[in-house]
XYZ file of C-alpha atoms in Angstrom:
458
model
C -25.007 -2.633 26.984
C -25.595 0.742 25.307
C -24.313 1.545 21.964
C -23.421 4.868 20.019
C -26.362 6.698 18.791
C -26.373 5.977 15.124
C -26.385 10.154 14.542
C -23.432 10.635 16.686
C -22.069 13.460 15.532
C -18.896 15.745 17.245
C -16.736 17.837 15.993
C -12.284 17.073 15.280
C -9.850 19.966 15.043
C -7.082 18.889 13.760
C -3.162 20.700 13.118
C -1.741 20.508 10.145
C -0.203 17.147 9.554
C 3.409 17.053 9.791
C 6.072 14.189 8.782
C 7.716 12.312 11.571
C 10.919 11.239 10.479
C 13.880 8.603 12.624
C 14.886 10.581 15.312
C 18.638 9.448 14.205
C 20.171 8.840 10.916
C 18.851 5.357 9.465
C 20.209 3.707 6.202
C 19.722 4.954 2.659
C 18.906 1.820 0.787
C 16.710 0.429 -1.511
C 14.784 -3.156 0.042
C 12.893 -5.148 -2.134
C 9.129 -6.414 -0.681
C 8.440 -10.375 -1.106
C 6.266 -11.479 -3.798
C 3.667 -11.799 -1.536
C 3.862 -8.211 -0.424
C 3.400 -7.206 -3.943
C 0.184 -8.839 -5.255
C -2.074 -6.337 -6.381
C -4.722 -7.596 -3.822
C -2.555 -5.899 -1.065
C -1.989 -2.961 -2.804
C -4.205 -0.760 -0.867
C -4.594 1.254 2.712
C -6.027 -0.190 5.847
C -6.802 0.854 8.965
C -6.664 0.041 12.602
C -8.298 2.270 15.133
C -7.665 2.257 19.309
C -9.804 3.953 22.035
C -8.093 4.575 25.032
C -9.234 6.089 28.140
C -8.126 8.413 30.962
C -5.975 7.491 33.535
C -4.844 9.035 36.902
C -1.202 8.471 36.858
C -0.900 9.968 33.336
C -2.297 13.241 34.650
C -0.663 16.071 32.945
C 1.173 13.926 30.478
C -0.012 14.788 26.766
C -0.855 11.517 24.568
C 0.086 13.212 21.558
C 3.380 14.493 22.535
C 4.494 10.873 24.384
C 3.423 9.259 21.156
C 5.061 11.587 18.544
C 8.160 11.259 20.394
C 8.217 7.450 20.592
C 7.096 7.141 16.970
C 10.219 9.275 16.114
C 12.411 6.461 18.221
C 9.841 3.557 16.895
C 11.185 4.309 13.315
C 14.809 4.218 13.517
C 14.331 0.486 13.952
C 11.688 0.092 11.423
C 13.387 3.075 9.383
C 11.521 0.999 6.258
C 8.571 2.730 7.135
C 9.999 6.297 6.568
C 10.660 5.560 3.283
C 8.625 4.797 0.007
C 7.322 2.604 -2.368
C 8.691 2.684 -6.186
C 7.518 0.338 -8.811
C 10.520 -1.127 -10.664
C 10.350 -3.794 -13.679
C 7.550 -6.177 -13.992
C 5.584 -4.303 -11.359
C 8.182 -5.500 -8.302
C 8.044 -3.138 -5.132
C 10.671 -1.748 -3.370
C 11.523 0.782 -0.418
C 13.395 3.343 -1.001
C 14.613 4.413 2.139
C 14.666 8.051 2.159
C 13.496 8.409 5.994
C 11.374 11.312 5.021
C 9.275 9.409 7.687
C 5.115 9.111 8.209
C 1.980 10.887 8.417
C 1.077 12.642 11.906
C -1.738 14.473 12.804
C -2.890 16.002 16.008
C -5.897 16.720 16.740
C -8.795 17.474 19.359
C -12.376 16.228 19.586
C -15.380 17.657 21.401
C -16.929 14.016 22.619
C -16.386 11.993 25.366
C -14.617 8.338 24.942
C -18.538 7.117 26.773
C -20.562 8.774 24.177
C -19.208 6.159 21.563
C -21.521 3.435 24.356
C -19.425 0.534 25.520
C -19.736 -2.162 22.650
C -17.371 -0.461 20.505
C -17.116 -2.014 16.912
C -16.947 -0.483 13.362
C -18.358 1.202 11.515
C -17.704 4.024 14.122
C -19.175 7.639 14.267
C -17.578 10.549 12.292
C -14.717 7.936 11.350
C -13.350 9.548 8.454
C -12.965 12.552 11.276
C -10.847 10.572 13.605
C -8.285 9.062 10.822
C -8.146 12.109 8.240
C -7.413 11.168 4.702
C -4.779 13.670 3.797
C -4.873 14.776 0.265
C -2.238 12.835 -1.915
C -1.434 10.224 0.962
C -4.186 7.347 -0.254
C -1.429 6.551 -2.938
C 0.680 3.174 -2.877
C 3.870 4.500 -4.210
C 5.841 7.847 -3.526
C 3.039 8.158 -0.217
C 4.163 7.809 2.831
C 3.976 4.321 4.100
C 1.757 5.093 7.189
C -0.939 8.013 8.717
C -1.343 8.070 12.389
C -3.665 10.696 13.679
C -3.955 10.927 17.390
C -7.437 12.590 19.092
C -7.560 14.047 22.374
C -10.924 13.527 23.845
C -12.903 15.596 26.321
C -12.825 12.608 29.098
C -8.885 12.998 28.738
C -8.860 9.569 27.071
C -7.862 9.741 23.180
C -8.176 7.639 20.283
C -5.132 6.318 18.162
C -5.585 5.450 14.504
C -3.487 4.207 11.868
C -3.736 3.778 8.172
C -0.683 0.989 7.037
C -0.426 0.598 2.876
C -0.959 -3.079 3.274
C 2.050 -3.846 1.055
C 4.290 -3.693 3.818
C 2.893 -5.490 6.725
C -0.367 -7.617 7.167
C -1.976 -7.415 10.744
C 0.433 -8.948 12.361
C 3.525 -7.035 11.345
C 1.690 -3.826 12.092
C 1.004 -5.408 15.788
C 4.735 -6.016 16.121
C 4.606 -2.094 14.952
C 2.459 -0.604 17.485
C 3.840 -3.272 20.460
C 7.151 -1.442 19.683
C 5.585 1.961 19.485
C 4.121 1.137 22.980
C 7.669 0.378 24.675
C 9.162 3.441 23.576
C 6.707 5.378 25.384
C 6.519 3.516 28.023
C 10.442 4.690 28.322
C 12.340 1.441 26.665
C 15.510 2.289 24.393
C 14.852 -0.644 22.255
C 11.838 -2.760 20.965
C 12.024 -6.195 22.501
C 11.454 -7.945 19.380
C 14.046 -6.054 16.730
C 11.988 -6.063 13.399
C 13.275 -8.188 10.785
C 12.763 -7.715 6.912
C 14.490 -10.789 5.176
C 11.539 -10.565 2.775
C 14.318 -12.394 -0.018
C 12.228 -15.638 1.968
C 9.346 -15.231 0.067
C 10.796 -14.514 -2.882
C 9.164 -16.976 -6.163
C 11.771 -19.774 -7.246
C 14.606 -19.564 -10.062
C 12.868 -20.287 -12.421
C 9.612 -20.245 -11.109
C 6.741 -22.860 -11.296
C 3.190 -23.346 -10.500
C 2.651 -27.101 -9.108
C -0.192 -26.048 -7.125
C -4.280 -25.338 -9.155
C -5.115 -21.195 -7.547
C -8.589 -20.908 -8.571
C -8.456 -17.872 -5.968
C -6.783 -16.031 -8.848
C -8.592 -17.311 -11.804
C -11.696 -15.484 -12.266
C -14.771 -16.109 -13.944
C -16.608 -14.000 -16.484
C -20.270 -12.524 -15.425
C -23.144 -13.980 -17.754
C -25.612 -12.247 -18.430
C -28.409 -14.656 -18.203
C -32.433 -13.362 -19.436
C -33.310 -12.504 -15.938
C -29.979 -10.041 -15.379
C -26.706 -10.607 -14.427
C -26.067 -13.502 -11.896
C -23.842 -11.001 -10.121
C -25.995 -8.743 -7.165
C -26.412 -4.889 -7.779
C -23.829 -2.999 -5.435
C -25.845 0.141 -5.353
C -27.594 -0.220 -1.614
C -25.238 -1.650 -0.173
C -25.248 -1.667 3.864
C -22.555 -3.258 6.070
C -24.125 -5.357 9.880
C -21.767 -6.507 12.796
C -22.727 -9.975 13.628
C -21.711 -11.136 16.908
C -21.311 -14.415 17.979
C -20.720 -15.105 21.982
C -20.669 -18.631 23.858
C -24.762 -19.289 23.303
C -24.469 -18.464 19.610
C -21.147 -20.511 19.190
C -22.207 -23.564 21.146
C -25.609 -23.390 18.829
C -23.278 -23.807 15.780
C -20.868 -26.243 17.443
C -23.943 -28.521 17.209
C -24.271 -28.575 13.361
C -20.969 -29.683 13.245
C -21.072 -33.579 11.600
C -18.984 -35.749 13.835
C -16.973 -37.659 10.946
C -14.991 -33.729 10.308
C -13.471 -34.259 13.523
C -11.901 -31.006 15.969
C -13.526 -27.575 13.861
C -11.952 -23.976 15.223
C -14.188 -21.651 15.968
C -13.338 -19.556 13.064
C -13.819 -22.519 11.231
C -17.081 -22.982 11.549
C -18.423 -19.274 12.008
C -17.557 -19.098 8.891
C -18.878 -21.501 7.105
C -21.677 -20.604 8.935
C -21.964 -16.822 7.108
C -20.710 -18.007 4.078
C -23.370 -20.791 3.401
C -26.129 -17.854 4.776
C -23.714 -15.079 2.889
C -25.112 -17.526 -0.642
C -28.614 -18.097 -0.087
C -29.086 -14.809 0.629
C -27.876 -13.235 -2.829
C -29.629 -15.697 -4.193
C -27.463 -15.764 -7.048
C -28.281 -18.323 -10.240
C -27.965 -22.396 -8.789
C -25.414 -23.061 -11.626
C -22.577 -19.966 -10.451
C -19.671 -20.872 -9.120
C -19.071 -19.741 -5.778
C -16.071 -19.185 -3.900
C -14.738 -18.912 -0.410
C -11.257 -17.344 0.464
C -9.256 -16.519 3.316
C -5.935 -15.821 4.935
C -3.431 -18.216 5.921
C -0.298 -17.686 7.838
C 2.512 -19.547 6.519
C 4.802 -19.209 9.273
C 4.480 -22.585 9.728
C 4.135 -23.726 6.227
C 7.526 -23.108 5.472
C 10.743 -23.874 5.577
C 12.503 -22.229 7.306
C 10.118 -20.387 9.680
C 10.084 -16.921 9.584
C 11.792 -14.961 12.047
C 9.786 -13.258 15.351
C 10.733 -10.218 14.102
C 9.335 -10.222 10.568
C 6.698 -7.810 10.076
C 6.138 -8.761 5.988
C 2.411 -10.170 4.532
C 2.967 -13.650 6.001
C -0.214 -15.175 4.859
C -1.423 -16.676 0.973
C -4.945 -16.907 -0.020
C -6.517 -20.086 0.166
C -9.985 -21.553 -1.041
C -12.781 -23.265 -2.181
C -14.823 -23.425 -4.980
C -18.601 -25.043 -5.405
C -21.773 -23.706 -7.048
C -24.413 -21.773 -5.243
C -26.750 -25.104 -5.281
C -24.239 -26.956 -3.555
C -24.134 -25.020 -1.195
C -27.439 -23.682 -0.750
C -28.611 -27.410 -0.449
C -26.838 -29.322 1.123
C -26.322 -29.713 5.221
C -24.070 -27.321 6.783
C -21.385 -30.074 6.879
C -20.532 -29.522 3.138
C -19.560 -25.702 3.910
C -17.578 -26.284 6.892
C -16.053 -28.959 5.028
C -14.681 -27.098 2.272
C -13.812 -24.313 4.864
C -11.706 -26.612 6.697
C -10.071 -28.094 3.691
C -8.569 -24.374 2.395
C -6.351 -24.052 5.269
C -5.486 -27.531 5.172
C -4.483 -27.596 1.375
C -1.623 -24.558 2.297
C 1.301 -26.021 2.507
C 5.495 -25.848 1.778
C 4.806 -26.489 -1.982
C 1.412 -24.636 -2.562
C 3.037 -21.507 -0.875
C 6.017 -21.528 -3.020
C 3.667 -22.397 -6.063
C 1.321 -19.243 -5.527
C 4.523 -16.998 -4.673
C 5.413 -18.683 -8.263
C 2.578 -17.720 -9.800
C 2.474 -13.780 -8.603
C 6.024 -13.736 -11.033
C 4.254 -15.858 -13.749
C 0.806 -14.195 -14.274
C 2.263 -10.338 -13.342
C 1.122 -10.146 -9.834
C -2.371 -10.417 -10.410
C -5.788 -9.462 -8.454
C -7.309 -12.466 -6.414
C -10.854 -13.080 -7.924
C -13.871 -10.904 -6.906
C -16.761 -12.592 -8.717
C -18.855 -13.710 -6.338
C -16.066 -14.423 -3.813
C -16.440 -13.974 0.019
C -13.161 -13.505 1.084
C -12.083 -13.189 5.323
C -9.120 -12.418 7.184
C -8.784 -13.026 11.164
C -7.360 -9.636 12.544
C -6.892 -11.703 15.767
C -3.172 -11.906 15.322
C -2.508 -8.066 15.625
C -3.948 -7.956 19.430
C -4.089 -4.405 19.145
C -6.501 -4.771 22.085
C -3.670 -5.592 24.192
C -1.174 -2.420 22.992
C -0.513 -0.394 26.277
C 0.668 3.237 25.656
C 0.672 4.307 29.387
C -2.963 5.137 29.454
C -3.208 1.136 30.041
C -4.946 -1.470 27.569
C -7.370 -0.093 24.969
C -11.075 -0.036 25.430
C -11.267 -1.108 22.059
C -8.409 -2.136 19.394
C -8.744 -3.795 15.778
C -9.994 -3.116 12.806
C -11.577 0.438 11.769
C -13.767 -0.688 8.793
C -15.273 -4.159 8.383
C -13.849 -5.127 5.177
C -11.192 -3.638 2.966
C -12.437 -0.336 1.765
C -11.695 -1.497 -2.402
C -13.598 -4.796 -2.001
C -16.007 -4.233 1.125
C -18.934 -5.818 -0.840
C -16.600 -9.257 -1.244
C -14.592 -9.051 2.023
C -15.023 -9.233 5.776
C -12.439 -9.167 8.792
C -13.334 -11.618 11.570
C -11.653 -10.338 15.091
C -13.178 -10.611 18.879
C -13.240 -8.360 21.590
C -14.110 -8.188 25.406
C -17.245 -6.664 26.387
C -18.235 -5.508 29.866
C -18.461 -8.755 31.445
C -14.955 -9.416 30.738
C -16.622 -12.328 27.885
C -14.386 -12.246 24.757
C -17.287 -11.990 21.752
C -16.694 -12.524 17.525
C -17.720 -9.883 15.973
C -17.980 -10.694 11.717
C -19.150 -7.290 9.500
C -20.789 -8.344 6.100
C -21.697 -5.933 3.597
C -24.898 -6.908 1.012
C -27.135 -5.396 -0.828
C -30.376 -4.586 1.275
C -32.692 -7.230 0.559
C -30.195 -9.185 0.188
C -29.435 -9.007 3.898
C -32.847 -9.193 5.644
C -32.256 -12.318 3.781
C -29.023 -13.173 5.497
C -30.689 -12.050 8.867
C -33.221 -15.110 8.765
C -30.882 -17.661 6.862
C -28.174 -16.950 10.235
C -31.849 -16.858 12.420
C -32.796 -20.188 11.010
C -29.255 -21.456 11.854
C -29.485 -20.254 15.642
C -32.767 -21.300 16.416
C -32.342 -23.690 18.958
C -30.619 -21.077 20.929
C -33.032 -18.355 23.316
C -31.711 -15.460 21.419
C -30.328 -14.681 18.063
C -27.365 -13.008 17.546
C -27.154 -9.601 18.101
C -27.007 -7.400 15.333
C -25.045 -3.757 14.604
C -27.540 -1.327 13.023
C -26.155 -0.624 9.053
C -24.464 2.403 7.672
């Protein structure tokens, strides 16, 4: 398999950004976000990217024009995206449905799709050129809620990149929007799944009451010890992607204790990553360490969220232990903590956490010595056909969330050139810790024929 040269450089010529408004008049109203949507930890922008090859049957058709027109049509149904967020009393976020539109950039790049290699994954070369940060557009309130750039390539392919205000939607929600856009691009008059707002389904109770413990939102003080802070320096961070194919997954599966019963691939891969990460950081043995991940709550709440719901439909759940316990106990200890983080989430957990947001002022989740993971496979961006077939790659544009890159990982999969699905988990660590992490991970997998593939660092 070939990968892009870390020195791959190319020029992108962009036209001036424009606002794409809904193709027809839309309601002028104010819509509240849910109390899950507007928490501090979701007030940032998250980018996704899709790479498309050329297609003979689409010769003569311009992807920029096709997508621009389809976008205007899609916004008729998803019209809140054409509005702007405002913050009200108690930091409550609402959408002012102004119909102003979303930002759209037309661009051309002097590069061919083949030059990116056949193993596409973040970080992408010259990504800032493929999704230009329009000055003044990065804010959470009073700014466009979507930024889209379509970049034509020399080979006839193109790149579709989209930046989402996370307060509005999660990966699943933006997946529904992009799929609706694809349907419009292929000639549909309306989305097959109609968007549904219903954000009140995830609002706090009246009166709100915290009925469960939520250590995910109880940060710890960083103690300065004789040898310095227990939190590692973030000045020399590097990011690398780790790949888990059938061989690597089978090797980790052999480490799963029988008493834990059935475990998902996500659970044991992430438990492996968390344990190796904590060991690599060489924290004080008595330091508390956290694992958190975004648990989908659609099956946890009653009534269930409508099929067309495109708000954030997850809560953070996790576990707290000490660096000593996680490092010195067998792998099954970490795995059990990860499994429990999911099983702890039920209807009451969701309602309690929603109430906590209101009672405690929509706080940020705990970031000190935390490892936060989001499974983005639910977005299914690798299946979106805009008329040119399915993308060569469709998924996250970054390995973690930009503002919490040192604590977060995105978990996703892609189909390699053999037609096999491979799990990708990017992680950011200080350079020395990354070296130790690779050795820890290799040590856990040393019984198979080769260590997990690793991408080059940033």
